[in-house]
PDB file of C-alpha atoms in Angstrom:
ATOM      1  CA  ILE A 794       0.000   0.000   0.000  1.00 61.00           C
ATOM      2  CA  ILE A 795       1.416   3.396  -0.961  1.00 70.00           C
ATOM      3  CA  PRO A 796       1.425   6.317   1.511  1.00 73.00           C
ATOM      4  CA  ASP A 797      -1.588   8.646   1.301  1.00 80.00           C
ATOM      5  CA  ARG A 798      -0.388  11.821  -0.434  1.00 80.00           C
ATOM      6  CA  ILE A 799      -3.473  13.880   0.447  1.00 81.00           C
ATOM      7  CA  GLU A 800      -3.132  13.062   4.134  1.00 84.00           C
ATOM      8  CA  ALA A 801       0.616  13.792   4.079  1.00 83.00           C
ATOM      9  CA  GLY A 802       0.055  17.104   2.282  1.00 80.00           C
ATOM     10  CA  THR A 803      -2.680  18.186   4.659  1.00 81.00           C
ATOM     11  CA  TYR A 804      -0.582  17.453   7.747  1.00 82.00           C
ATOM     12  CA  ALA A 805       2.441  19.173   6.195  1.00 82.00           C
ATOM     13  CA  LEU A 806       0.522  22.373   5.411  1.00 77.00           C
ATOM     14  CA  LEU A 807      -1.200  22.403   8.778  1.00 78.00           C
ATOM     15  CA  GLY A 808       2.162  21.948  10.491  1.00 77.00           C
ATOM     16  CA  ALA A 809       3.536  24.910   8.558  1.00 76.00           C
ATOM     17  CA  ALA A 810       0.447  26.981   9.460  1.00 75.00           C
ATOM     18  CA  CYS A 811       0.935  26.239  13.152  1.00 74.00           C
ATOM     19  CA  GLY A 812       4.568  27.284  12.943  1.00 68.00           C
ATOM     20  CA  ASP A 813       5.981  24.010  14.194  1.00 68.00           C
ATOM     21  CA  LYS A 814       8.652  21.796  12.714  1.00 80.00           C
ATOM     22  CA  ILE A 815       7.024  18.580  11.561  1.00 84.00           C
ATOM     23  CA  SER A 816       8.308  15.305  10.150  1.00 88.00           C
ATOM     24  CA  ILE A 817       6.173  12.992   8.007  1.00 88.00           C
ATOM     25  CA  SER A 818       7.144   9.524   6.840  1.00 88.00           C
ATOM     26  CA  PRO A 819       6.997   7.414   4.830  1.00 88.00           C
ATOM     27  CA  ILE A 820       6.309   9.471   1.739  1.00 87.00           C
ATOM     28  CA  ILE A 821       7.088   9.063  -1.949  1.00 87.00           C
ATOM     29  CA  LYS A 822       8.614  12.292  -3.275  1.00 87.00           C
ATOM     30  CA  GLU A 823       7.285  11.781  -6.803  1.00 88.00           C
ATOM     31  CA  HIS A 824       3.700  11.649  -5.511  1.00 86.00           C
ATOM     32  CA  LEU A 825       3.920  15.054  -3.831  1.00 86.00           C
ATOM     33  CA  GLY A 826       4.960  17.310  -6.716  1.00 87.00           C
ATOM     34  CA  SER A 827       1.920  19.564  -6.274  1.00 82.00           C
ATOM     35  CA  LEU A 828       2.645  19.894  -2.570  1.00 83.00           C
ATOM     36  CA  PHE A 829       6.209  20.975  -3.273  1.00 87.00           C
ATOM     37  CA  ASP A 830       4.900  23.530  -5.802  1.00 85.00           C
ATOM     38  CA  VAL A 831       2.711  25.023  -3.042  1.00 80.00           C
ATOM     39  CA  PHE A 832       5.633  25.015  -0.597  1.00 84.00           C
ATOM     40  CA  ASP A 833       7.784  26.845  -3.142  1.00 86.00           C
ATOM     41  CA  LEU A 834       5.010  29.349  -3.870  1.00 82.00           C
ATOM     42  CA  LEU A 835       4.493  30.099  -0.174  1.00 78.00           C
ATOM     43  CA  GLU A 836       8.225  29.908   0.604  1.00 81.00           C
ATOM     44  CA  ILE A 837       7.681  27.177   3.173  1.00 83.00           C
ATOM     45  CA  PRO A 838      11.046  25.616   4.026  1.00 87.00           C
ATOM     46  CA  TYR A 839      11.110  21.846   3.595  1.00 90.00           C
ATOM     47  CA  PHE A 840      13.627  19.059   3.301  1.00 90.00           C
ATOM     48  CA  TYR A 841      13.176  15.582   1.867  1.00 90.00           C
ATOM     49  CA  HIS A 842      15.472  12.727   2.827  1.00 90.00           C
ATOM     50  CA  ASP A 843      15.156   8.963   2.996  1.00 90.00           C
ATOM     51  CA  ASN A 844      11.343   8.871   2.428  1.00 89.00           C
ATOM     52  CA  LYS A 845      10.853  11.512   5.130  1.00 92.00           C
ATOM     53  CA  LEU A 846       9.538  15.049   4.660  1.00 90.00           C
ATOM     54  CA  ILE A 847      10.598  17.663   7.205  1.00 90.00           C
ATOM     55  CA  ILE A 848       8.852  21.029   7.195  1.00 87.00           C
ATOM     56  CA  SER A 849      10.449  23.858   9.128  1.00 81.00           C
ATOM     57  CA  LYS A 850       8.760  26.823  10.752  1.00 72.00           C
ATOM     58  CA  TYR A 851       6.942  28.958   8.182  1.00 68.00           C
ATOM     59  CA  LYS A 852       7.837  32.653   8.178  1.00 68.00           C
ATOM     60  CA  SER A 853       5.596  34.721   5.935  1.00 62.00           C
ATOM     61  CA  SER A 854       7.023  37.867   4.404  1.00 52.00           C
ATOM     62  CA  ALA A 855       3.624  38.925   3.062  1.00 51.00           C
ATOM     63  CA  ASN A 856       0.938  40.933   4.861  1.00 43.00           C
ATOM     64  CA  ILE A 857      -1.469  38.045   4.534  1.00 47.00           C
ATOM     65  CA  SER A 858      -2.638  35.877   7.399  1.00 54.00           C
ATOM     66  CA  ASN A 859      -0.574  32.668   7.417  1.00 55.00           C
ATOM     67  CA  SER A 860      -3.545  30.484   8.232  1.00 57.00           C
ATOM     68  CA  SER A 861      -5.756  31.984   5.483  1.00 62.00           C
ATOM     69  CA  LEU A 862      -3.036  31.654   2.877  1.00 62.00           C
ATOM     70  CA  ILE A 863      -2.226  28.099   3.821  1.00 61.00           C
ATOM     71  CA  CYS A 864      -5.897  27.068   4.045  1.00 62.00           C
ATOM     72  CA  SER A 865      -6.513  28.352   0.529  1.00 65.00           C
ATOM     73  CA  SER A 866      -3.383  26.516  -0.605  1.00 62.00           C
ATOM     74  CA  ILE A 867      -4.678  23.274   0.908  1.00 60.00           C
ATOM     75  CA  SER A 868      -7.800  23.630  -1.232  1.00 59.00           C
ATOM     76  CA  SER A 869      -5.703  24.269  -4.333  1.00 62.00           C
ATOM     77  CA  LEU A 870      -3.485  21.298  -3.536  1.00 56.00           C
ATOM     78  CA  LEU A 871      -6.394  18.920  -3.063  1.00 54.00           C
ATOM     79  CA  PHE A 872      -7.916  19.888  -6.393  1.00 54.00           C
ATOM     80  CA  ARG A 873      -4.577  19.594  -8.239  1.00 54.00           C
ATOM     81  CA  ILE A 874      -3.759  16.052  -7.081  1.00 47.00           C
ATOM     82  CA  ASN A 875      -4.898  13.478  -9.604  1.00 44.00           C
TER      83      ASN A 875
END
């Protein structure tokens, strides 16, 4: 059974929204391309190693509420995953 990419993405974005460092495993990097696109767009620091995704504390440089921005990104992510 492969890891659930929607569940992993949701936890990763919620972890970033809460401002905590979070580690999620096991994941398959190739299944989370849309998630990484959202991370890059929002400038959320992340690191992938050995089937583990580590998301560091999110520091927004924009004048937009972190939680609103990330919640809207979760919706975008869920609709982009095939």
